[in-house]
């Protein structure tokens, strides 16, 4: 663990960055550094303007004040960020600290400008959400229509969930000026992933639970030199290895690199029909627990489908009994070192609902059986 940030920063430093929300530059002060948590305290300033080259160009600056709590305590725009200063941020110089006390809140991403823009709207009496033509968050089905319609050069942020199959070569043609791209799937497929290298202004990319990429599709520092964040979770192992090799040397330049859930083709084939696949390697869930959970789901699914095919008069009672067996197995699996929290509980019920998604009475009977016995 390094005792200092990858990019040199110190308490008192004034950093500046361009904000899409403001359409101009804004600034913040580094208030403290925590080597143990590797975080930096960041206080946003009530300033925006053209790109500055020095602290003096900011004039007299103060903290961005957001209001007061019910107890009358002033609320400032501040938080603790990961202490890697993004590549696009500039260190202008230093000023005496504008606050002296610490702050416990944590946020991720160094997203300067959004709170200042919102504060200014509220001061002006504007309460309606303002249009953001530079930002799109379509559903995957809506994205297909956008890709067919033609170029959208004004779009710089694109966030899509539920991707099943996507041609990134076409996406790069339609959205050539992307700075931020977030794509999420459910074992979805990305084709022509190497085309992301055509997005030369790209700064942040996040891919979740998407496959089809190979080492040959790797993002290349010389092609996308403005990249400052790559976040991958649930991606092909060979793509993950290639990205890590290419981009780890770039971290000191201000590139945040987070790679989790690198999967081999065999894992994808084995878990394509496993609604609990996100449990693999999750904290508190051992490989043995994961295997037993998947096996119990398969046993439960087979039993439910057999009951549905039989059309017996006591079908509801049979389904409830299957639910009880499901609940009892996970009681035992939870055991002496419980791991089933609110998220896992919801996922267990969602797995049952996925067995017969068009028959809510089936899910209801199964859930009733589970609820009768579960300890989680």
Tab-separated table of C-alpha atoms in Angstrom:
chain	number	residue	atom	x	y	z
A	1	UNK	CA	0.000	0.000	0.000
A	2	UNK	CA	1.508	3.307	-1.100
A	3	UNK	CA	1.773	6.030	1.579
A	4	UNK	CA	1.146	8.755	-1.017
A	5	UNK	CA	-1.367	9.293	-3.851
A	6	UNK	CA	-0.312	8.127	-7.348
A	7	UNK	CA	-0.616	11.726	-8.584
A	8	UNK	CA	0.956	14.185	-6.131
A	9	UNK	CA	-1.641	16.167	-4.156
A	10	UNK	CA	-1.530	17.694	-0.679
A	11	UNK	CA	-3.919	19.393	1.756
A	12	UNK	CA	-4.569	22.939	0.597
A	13	UNK	CA	-4.143	22.141	-3.099
A	14	UNK	CA	-6.690	23.681	-5.450
A	15	UNK	CA	-7.681	21.352	-8.284
A	16	UNK	CA	-9.769	22.261	-11.322
A	17	UNK	CA	-11.685	20.302	-13.942
A	18	UNK	CA	-14.174	20.883	-16.733
A	19	UNK	CA	-17.797	20.126	-15.822
A	20	UNK	CA	-20.387	18.931	-18.319
A	21	UNK	CA	-23.120	20.131	-15.947
A	22	UNK	CA	-21.810	23.696	-16.023
A	23	UNK	CA	-20.323	23.811	-19.486
A	24	UNK	CA	-17.192	25.377	-18.007
A	25	UNK	CA	-14.462	24.741	-15.447
A	26	UNK	CA	-14.932	24.478	-11.703
A	27	UNK	CA	-12.628	23.872	-8.749
A	28	UNK	CA	-12.206	22.219	-5.348
A	29	UNK	CA	-9.748	22.163	-2.456
A	30	UNK	CA	-8.016	19.082	-1.065
A	31	UNK	CA	-8.670	19.281	2.693
A	32	UNK	CA	-6.868	16.165	3.947
A	33	UNK	CA	-5.407	12.797	2.956
A	34	UNK	CA	-5.999	9.443	4.665
A	35	UNK	CA	-3.241	6.931	3.792
A	36	UNK	CA	-5.045	4.072	5.554
A	37	UNK	CA	-8.226	4.415	3.504
A	38	UNK	CA	-6.396	5.969	0.543
A	39	UNK	CA	-8.924	8.786	0.337
A	40	UNK	CA	-8.728	12.532	-0.169
A	41	UNK	CA	-11.044	15.039	1.484
A	42	UNK	CA	-12.511	17.250	-1.255
A	43	UNK	CA	-14.300	20.576	-0.687
A	44	UNK	CA	-16.077	21.965	-3.749
A	45	UNK	CA	-15.719	25.693	-4.378
A	46	UNK	CA	-18.398	28.166	-5.401
A	47	UNK	CA	-16.653	29.053	-8.638
A	48	UNK	CA	-16.819	28.319	-12.353
A	49	UNK	CA	-15.379	29.944	-15.434
A	50	UNK	CA	-12.920	29.514	-18.297
A	51	UNK	CA	-10.014	27.130	-17.852
A	52	UNK	CA	-7.743	28.664	-15.198
A	53	UNK	CA	-3.969	28.418	-15.201
A	54	UNK	CA	-3.388	29.552	-11.609
A	55	UNK	CA	-5.133	29.981	-8.263
A	56	UNK	CA	-5.016	33.761	-8.725
A	57	UNK	CA	-7.382	33.515	-11.696
A	58	UNK	CA	-10.105	32.164	-9.412
A	59	UNK	CA	-10.289	35.428	-7.459
A	60	UNK	CA	-11.660	35.240	-3.923
A	61	UNK	CA	-13.176	31.798	-3.575
A	62	UNK	CA	-15.172	30.109	-0.854
A	63	UNK	CA	-16.790	26.741	-0.209
A	64	UNK	CA	-19.946	25.772	-2.051
A	65	UNK	CA	-22.680	26.141	0.568
A	66	UNK	CA	-25.713	23.927	0.059
A	67	UNK	CA	-27.888	25.167	2.930
A	68	UNK	CA	-28.503	24.183	6.539
A	69	UNK	CA	-29.763	21.122	8.370
A	70	UNK	CA	-32.882	21.251	10.551
A	71	UNK	CA	-30.528	21.812	13.474
A	72	UNK	CA	-29.053	24.873	11.782
A	73	UNK	CA	-25.731	23.288	10.828
A	74	UNK	CA	-24.331	24.600	7.568
A	75	UNK	CA	-23.971	21.990	4.832
A	76	UNK	CA	-20.966	22.264	2.538
A	77	UNK	CA	-20.383	20.410	-0.719
A	78	UNK	CA	-17.675	18.028	0.385
A	79	UNK	CA	-16.791	14.362	0.584
A	80	UNK	CA	-13.986	11.830	0.655
A	81	UNK	CA	-12.914	10.519	-2.741
A	82	UNK	CA	-10.464	7.824	-3.771
A	83	UNK	CA	-7.165	9.692	-3.651
A	84	UNK	CA	-6.197	9.100	-7.257
A	85	UNK	CA	-6.675	12.487	-8.919
A	86	UNK	CA	-8.182	11.894	-12.398
A	87	UNK	CA	-6.022	12.607	-15.432
A	88	UNK	CA	-8.141	15.564	-16.604
A	89	UNK	CA	-7.855	17.432	-13.282
A	90	UNK	CA	-5.270	20.201	-12.959
A	91	UNK	CA	-3.483	21.215	-9.757
A	92	UNK	CA	-3.454	25.027	-9.862
A	93	UNK	CA	-1.582	25.713	-6.637
A	94	UNK	CA	-2.404	25.932	-2.950
A	95	UNK	CA	-4.471	28.077	-0.551
A	96	UNK	CA	-4.903	28.036	3.236
A	97	UNK	CA	-7.496	25.453	4.210
A	98	UNK	CA	-11.047	26.786	3.978
A	99	UNK	CA	-12.281	24.248	6.560
A	100	UNK	CA	-10.482	22.765	9.528
A	101	UNK	CA	-12.711	19.922	10.687
A	102	UNK	CA	-12.799	16.489	9.057
A	103	UNK	CA	-15.705	14.858	7.264
A	104	UNK	CA	-16.834	11.218	7.256
A	105	UNK	CA	-18.923	10.993	4.074
A	106	UNK	CA	-17.547	9.065	1.096
A	107	UNK	CA	-18.359	9.371	-2.572
A	108	UNK	CA	-16.743	7.951	-5.665
A	109	UNK	CA	-15.863	9.482	-8.976
A	110	UNK	CA	-14.674	13.085	-8.544
A	111	UNK	CA	-17.824	14.453	-10.212
A	112	UNK	CA	-17.318	18.181	-9.727
A	113	UNK	CA	-19.902	20.650	-10.976
A	114	UNK	CA	-23.260	18.896	-10.636
A	115	UNK	CA	-23.948	20.247	-7.137
A	116	UNK	CA	-22.839	23.744	-8.108
A	117	UNK	CA	-25.139	23.700	-11.142
A	118	UNK	CA	-28.055	22.504	-9.011
A	119	UNK	CA	-27.338	25.091	-6.321
A	120	UNK	CA	-27.365	27.891	-8.875
A	121	UNK	CA	-30.689	26.721	-10.299
A	122	UNK	CA	-32.243	26.689	-6.832
A	123	UNK	CA	-30.893	30.159	-6.074
A	124	UNK	CA	-32.504	31.365	-9.296
A	125	UNK	CA	-35.818	29.762	-8.347
A	126	UNK	CA	-35.591	27.108	-11.058
A	127	UNK	CA	-36.946	23.818	-9.700
A	128	UNK	CA	-37.562	21.920	-12.941
A	129	UNK	CA	-34.976	19.476	-14.215
A	130	UNK	CA	-33.018	21.089	-17.007
A	131	UNK	CA	-32.515	19.282	-20.339
A	132	UNK	CA	-29.183	17.543	-20.772
A	133	UNK	CA	-28.876	16.754	-24.489
A	134	UNK	CA	-25.296	15.647	-23.879
A	135	UNK	CA	-26.471	12.770	-21.680
A	136	UNK	CA	-28.538	9.701	-22.634
A	137	UNK	CA	-29.720	6.771	-20.500
A	138	UNK	CA	-31.862	4.700	-22.879
A	139	UNK	CA	-33.054	1.167	-22.346
A	140	UNK	CA	-31.349	-1.403	-24.532
A	141	UNK	CA	-34.460	-1.647	-26.732
A	142	UNK	CA	-34.471	2.131	-27.203
A	143	UNK	CA	-30.783	2.122	-28.073
A	144	UNK	CA	-31.498	0.000	-31.145
A	145	UNK	CA	-33.656	2.802	-32.533
A	146	UNK	CA	-31.023	5.412	-31.777
A	147	UNK	CA	-28.357	3.393	-33.564
A	148	UNK	CA	-30.574	3.116	-36.625
A	149	UNK	CA	-31.400	6.835	-36.711
A	150	UNK	CA	-27.977	8.308	-37.413
A	151	UNK	CA	-25.152	10.274	-35.758
A	152	UNK	CA	-25.647	12.039	-32.418
A	153	UNK	CA	-22.444	14.074	-32.018
A	154	UNK	CA	-23.893	16.097	-29.115
A	155	UNK	CA	-24.049	13.046	-26.820
A	156	UNK	CA	-21.053	12.773	-24.512
A	157	UNK	CA	-22.446	10.522	-21.735
A	158	UNK	CA	-24.173	7.247	-22.578
A	159	UNK	CA	-25.477	4.779	-19.985
A	160	UNK	CA	-27.320	1.640	-21.128
A	161	UNK	CA	-28.568	-1.296	-19.050
A	162	UNK	CA	-29.987	-4.621	-20.172
A	163	UNK	CA	-27.652	-5.047	-23.146
A	164	UNK	CA	-28.116	-8.418	-24.835
A	165	UNK	CA	-26.232	-7.932	-28.089
A	166	UNK	CA	-24.527	-4.730	-29.177
A	167	UNK	CA	-22.300	-3.753	-32.094
A	168	UNK	CA	-19.772	-1.295	-30.692
A	169	UNK	CA	-18.552	-0.353	-34.166
A	170	UNK	CA	-22.002	1.068	-34.908
A	171	UNK	CA	-22.182	2.696	-31.485
A	172	UNK	CA	-18.880	4.477	-32.117
A	173	UNK	CA	-20.217	5.768	-35.443
A	174	UNK	CA	-23.432	7.143	-33.948
A	175	UNK	CA	-21.866	8.591	-30.785
A	176	UNK	CA	-18.377	9.699	-31.924
A	177	UNK	CA	-17.856	12.239	-29.131
A	178	UNK	CA	-18.496	10.084	-26.092
A	179	UNK	CA	-16.527	10.935	-22.982
A	180	UNK	CA	-18.301	8.535	-20.669
A	181	UNK	CA	-19.722	5.126	-21.556
A	182	UNK	CA	-21.459	2.712	-19.185
A	183	UNK	CA	-22.895	-0.557	-20.493
A	184	UNK	CA	-24.492	-3.281	-18.402
A	185	UNK	CA	-25.860	-6.644	-19.454
A	186	UNK	CA	-26.851	-10.031	-18.146
A	187	UNK	CA	-24.276	-12.211	-19.881
A	188	UNK	CA	-24.819	-9.979	-22.893
A	189	UNK	CA	-22.558	-9.895	-25.944
A	190	UNK	CA	-20.458	-7.032	-27.283
A	191	UNK	CA	-19.359	-7.281	-30.900
A	192	UNK	CA	-16.450	-5.369	-32.457
A	193	UNK	CA	-15.365	-4.170	-29.002
A	194	UNK	CA	-12.075	-2.920	-30.418
A	195	UNK	CA	-14.066	-0.070	-31.975
A	196	UNK	CA	-14.035	1.662	-28.595
A	197	UNK	CA	-10.564	2.788	-29.638
A	198	UNK	CA	-12.274	5.030	-32.216
A	199	UNK	CA	-13.739	7.098	-29.363
A	200	UNK	CA	-10.622	9.203	-28.944
A	201	UNK	CA	-12.246	11.562	-26.418
A	202	UNK	CA	-13.357	8.759	-24.102
A	203	UNK	CA	-12.534	9.364	-20.442
A	204	UNK	CA	-14.545	6.850	-18.449
A	205	UNK	CA	-15.753	3.390	-19.456
A	206	UNK	CA	-17.658	0.843	-17.391
A	207	UNK	CA	-18.687	-2.629	-18.602
A	208	UNK	CA	-20.754	-4.961	-16.409
A	209	UNK	CA	-21.650	-8.588	-17.117
A	210	UNK	CA	-20.806	-8.387	-20.827
A	211	UNK	CA	-18.860	-10.826	-22.970
A	212	UNK	CA	-17.640	-11.412	-26.504
A	213	UNK	CA	-14.482	-9.324	-26.129
A	214	UNK	CA	-11.020	-10.808	-26.714
A	215	UNK	CA	-7.501	-9.617	-25.986
A	216	UNK	CA	-7.383	-8.181	-29.517
A	217	UNK	CA	-10.210	-5.782	-28.565
A	218	UNK	CA	-8.179	-4.173	-25.771
A	219	UNK	CA	-8.412	-0.429	-25.269
A	220	UNK	CA	-5.055	1.107	-26.163
A	221	UNK	CA	-3.536	4.082	-24.311
A	222	UNK	CA	-2.196	5.588	-27.516
A	223	UNK	CA	-5.663	5.451	-29.139
A	224	UNK	CA	-7.729	6.725	-26.192
A	225	UNK	CA	-5.204	8.923	-24.368
A	226	UNK	CA	-7.781	10.774	-22.243
A	227	UNK	CA	-9.012	7.675	-20.384
A	228	UNK	CA	-9.080	8.247	-16.612
A	229	UNK	CA	-11.321	5.418	-15.389
A	230	UNK	CA	-11.832	1.825	-16.540
A	231	UNK	CA	-14.258	-0.257	-14.471
A	232	UNK	CA	-14.922	-3.849	-15.520
A	233	UNK	CA	-17.032	-6.388	-13.644
A	234	UNK	CA	-18.070	-9.682	-15.202
A	235	UNK	CA	-16.026	-9.772	-18.404
A	236	UNK	CA	-13.935	-12.340	-20.350
A	237	UNK	CA	-10.743	-13.329	-18.554
A	238	UNK	CA	-8.476	-12.759	-21.554
A	239	UNK	CA	-9.900	-9.254	-22.071
A	240	UNK	CA	-9.388	-8.479	-18.377
A	241	UNK	CA	-5.769	-9.647	-18.546
A	242	UNK	CA	-5.048	-7.541	-21.630
A	243	UNK	CA	-6.639	-4.422	-20.121
A	244	UNK	CA	-4.733	-4.825	-16.868
A	245	UNK	CA	-1.412	-5.258	-18.687
A	246	UNK	CA	-1.940	-2.194	-20.889
A	247	UNK	CA	-3.391	0.170	-18.305
A	248	UNK	CA	-1.693	-0.600	-14.996
A	249	UNK	CA	1.337	1.528	-16.012
A	250	UNK	CA	-1.076	4.428	-16.637
A	251	UNK	CA	-2.380	4.580	-13.048
A	252	UNK	CA	0.225	7.176	-11.930
A	253	UNK	CA	-1.017	9.432	-14.742
A	254	UNK	CA	-4.485	9.520	-13.179
A	255	UNK	CA	-6.212	6.370	-14.448
A	256	UNK	CA	-8.517	4.503	-12.081
A	257	UNK	CA	-8.436	0.794	-12.932
A	258	UNK	CA	-10.932	-1.596	-11.325
A	259	UNK	CA	-11.311	-5.126	-12.693
A	260	UNK	CA	-13.464	-7.783	-11.032
A	261	UNK	CA	-15.256	-10.920	-12.113
A	262	UNK	CA	-12.921	-12.040	-14.904
A	263	UNK	CA	-14.636	-15.139	-16.334
A	264	UNK	CA	-13.421	-17.994	-18.488
A	265	UNK	CA	-15.663	-19.355	-21.283
A	266	UNK	CA	-16.377	-22.490	-19.244
A	267	UNK	CA	-17.820	-20.412	-16.409
A	268	UNK	CA	-20.112	-18.535	-18.779
A	269	UNK	CA	-21.395	-21.784	-20.293
A	270	UNK	CA	-21.990	-23.349	-16.877
A	271	UNK	CA	-23.716	-20.339	-15.351
A	272	UNK	CA	-25.757	-18.915	-18.210
A	273	UNK	CA	-28.936	-20.337	-16.650
A	274	UNK	CA	-27.901	-19.699	-13.046
A	275	UNK	CA	-29.829	-16.746	-11.542
A	276	UNK	CA	-27.470	-16.837	-8.542
A	277	UNK	CA	-24.290	-16.524	-10.613
A	278	UNK	CA	-23.467	-13.135	-9.094
A	279	UNK	CA	-22.780	-14.975	-5.837
A	280	UNK	CA	-19.574	-16.414	-7.269
A	281	UNK	CA	-16.632	-14.894	-5.342
A	282	UNK	CA	-18.877	-12.469	-3.480
A	283	UNK	CA	-17.617	-11.610	0.008
A	284	UNK	CA	-18.692	-14.261	2.511
A	285	UNK	CA	-19.687	-16.784	-0.153
A	286	UNK	CA	-17.147	-19.559	-0.578
A	287	UNK	CA	-16.785	-21.666	-3.694
A	288	UNK	CA	-18.477	-24.531	-1.848
A	289	UNK	CA	-21.424	-22.381	-0.824
A	290	UNK	CA	-21.806	-21.076	-4.352
A	291	UNK	CA	-21.811	-24.607	-5.797
A	292	UNK	CA	-24.363	-25.841	-3.244
A	293	UNK	CA	-26.610	-22.834	-3.870
A	294	UNK	CA	-26.609	-23.419	-7.625
A	295	UNK	CA	-27.245	-27.125	-7.163
A	296	UNK	CA	-30.219	-26.450	-4.877
A	297	UNK	CA	-31.649	-24.017	-7.402
A	298	UNK	CA	-31.415	-26.679	-10.122
A	299	UNK	CA	-33.082	-29.257	-7.857
A	300	UNK	CA	-35.851	-26.792	-7.011
A	301	UNK	CA	-36.396	-25.826	-10.635
A	302	UNK	CA	-36.690	-29.446	-11.770
A	303	UNK	CA	-39.162	-30.179	-8.984
A	304	UNK	CA	-41.314	-27.152	-9.826
A	305	UNK	CA	-41.420	-27.970	-13.536
A	306	UNK	CA	-42.385	-31.562	-12.731
A	307	UNK	CA	-45.298	-30.363	-10.587
A	308	UNK	CA	-46.452	-27.943	-13.272
A	309	UNK	CA	-46.417	-30.708	-15.881
A	310	UNK	CA	-48.486	-33.039	-13.667
A	311	UNK	CA	-51.570	-30.807	-13.119
A	312	UNK	CA	-52.305	-32.548	-9.815
A	313	UNK	CA	-55.154	-31.294	-7.628
A	314	UNK	CA	-52.793	-30.579	-4.743
A	315	UNK	CA	-50.351	-28.616	-6.886
A	316	UNK	CA	-50.288	-25.597	-4.552
A	317	UNK	CA	-49.437	-27.796	-1.576
A	318	UNK	CA	-46.659	-29.499	-3.543
A	319	UNK	CA	-45.210	-26.132	-4.541
A	320	UNK	CA	-45.305	-24.917	-0.945
A	321	UNK	CA	-43.429	-28.047	0.139
A	322	UNK	CA	-40.784	-27.412	-2.522
A	323	UNK	CA	-40.485	-23.876	-1.179
A	324	UNK	CA	-39.980	-25.202	2.355
A	325	UNK	CA	-37.201	-27.518	1.180
A	326	UNK	CA	-35.570	-24.588	-0.611
A	327	UNK	CA	-35.796	-22.436	2.518
A	328	UNK	CA	-34.424	-25.164	4.789
A	329	UNK	CA	-31.440	-25.828	2.545
A	330	UNK	CA	-30.477	-22.173	2.648
A	331	UNK	CA	-31.002	-22.152	6.422
A	332	UNK	CA	-28.336	-24.845	6.647
A	333	UNK	CA	-26.105	-23.136	4.109
A	334	UNK	CA	-26.301	-19.857	6.030
A	335	UNK	CA	-25.229	-21.824	9.105
A	336	UNK	CA	-22.904	-20.523	11.777
A	337	UNK	CA	-21.357	-17.815	9.608
A	338	UNK	CA	-24.396	-16.144	8.017
A	339	UNK	CA	-23.973	-14.551	4.620
A	340	UNK	CA	-27.567	-14.078	3.493
A	341	UNK	CA	-28.382	-10.406	3.904
A	342	UNK	CA	-31.081	-8.249	2.341
A	343	UNK	CA	-29.523	-8.427	-1.137
A	344	UNK	CA	-29.046	-12.208	-1.097
A	345	UNK	CA	-32.557	-12.727	0.303
A	346	UNK	CA	-34.044	-10.745	-2.563
A	347	UNK	CA	-31.943	-12.694	-5.063
A	348	UNK	CA	-33.151	-16.018	-3.645
A	349	UNK	CA	-36.772	-15.001	-4.128
A	350	UNK	CA	-36.016	-13.608	-7.595
A	351	UNK	CA	-34.507	-16.976	-8.513
A	352	UNK	CA	-37.788	-18.671	-7.580
A	353	UNK	CA	-39.782	-16.127	-9.578
A	354	UNK	CA	-37.637	-16.844	-12.642
A	355	UNK	CA	-38.744	-20.494	-12.739
A	356	UNK	CA	-42.272	-19.686	-13.927
A	357	UNK	CA	-42.242	-15.936	-14.633
A	358	UNK	CA	-45.679	-15.936	-16.276
A	359	UNK	CA	-47.386	-17.754	-13.398
A	360	UNK	CA	-47.403	-15.492	-10.317
A	361	UNK	CA	-49.469	-18.014	-8.348
A	362	UNK	CA	-46.553	-20.460	-8.602
A	363	UNK	CA	-44.109	-17.909	-7.212
A	364	UNK	CA	-46.574	-17.045	-4.450
A	365	UNK	CA	-46.900	-20.692	-3.359
A	366	UNK	CA	-43.132	-21.225	-3.406
A	367	UNK	CA	-42.524	-18.031	-1.439
A	368	UNK	CA	-45.113	-19.024	1.155
A	369	UNK	CA	-43.265	-22.284	1.717
A	370	UNK	CA	-39.950	-20.479	2.061
A	371	UNK	CA	-41.363	-17.915	4.484
A	372	UNK	CA	-42.741	-20.674	6.697
A	373	UNK	CA	-39.265	-21.989	7.502
A	374	UNK	CA	-36.555	-19.479	6.594
A	375	UNK	CA	-34.213	-18.026	9.202
A	376	UNK	CA	-32.712	-15.477	6.829
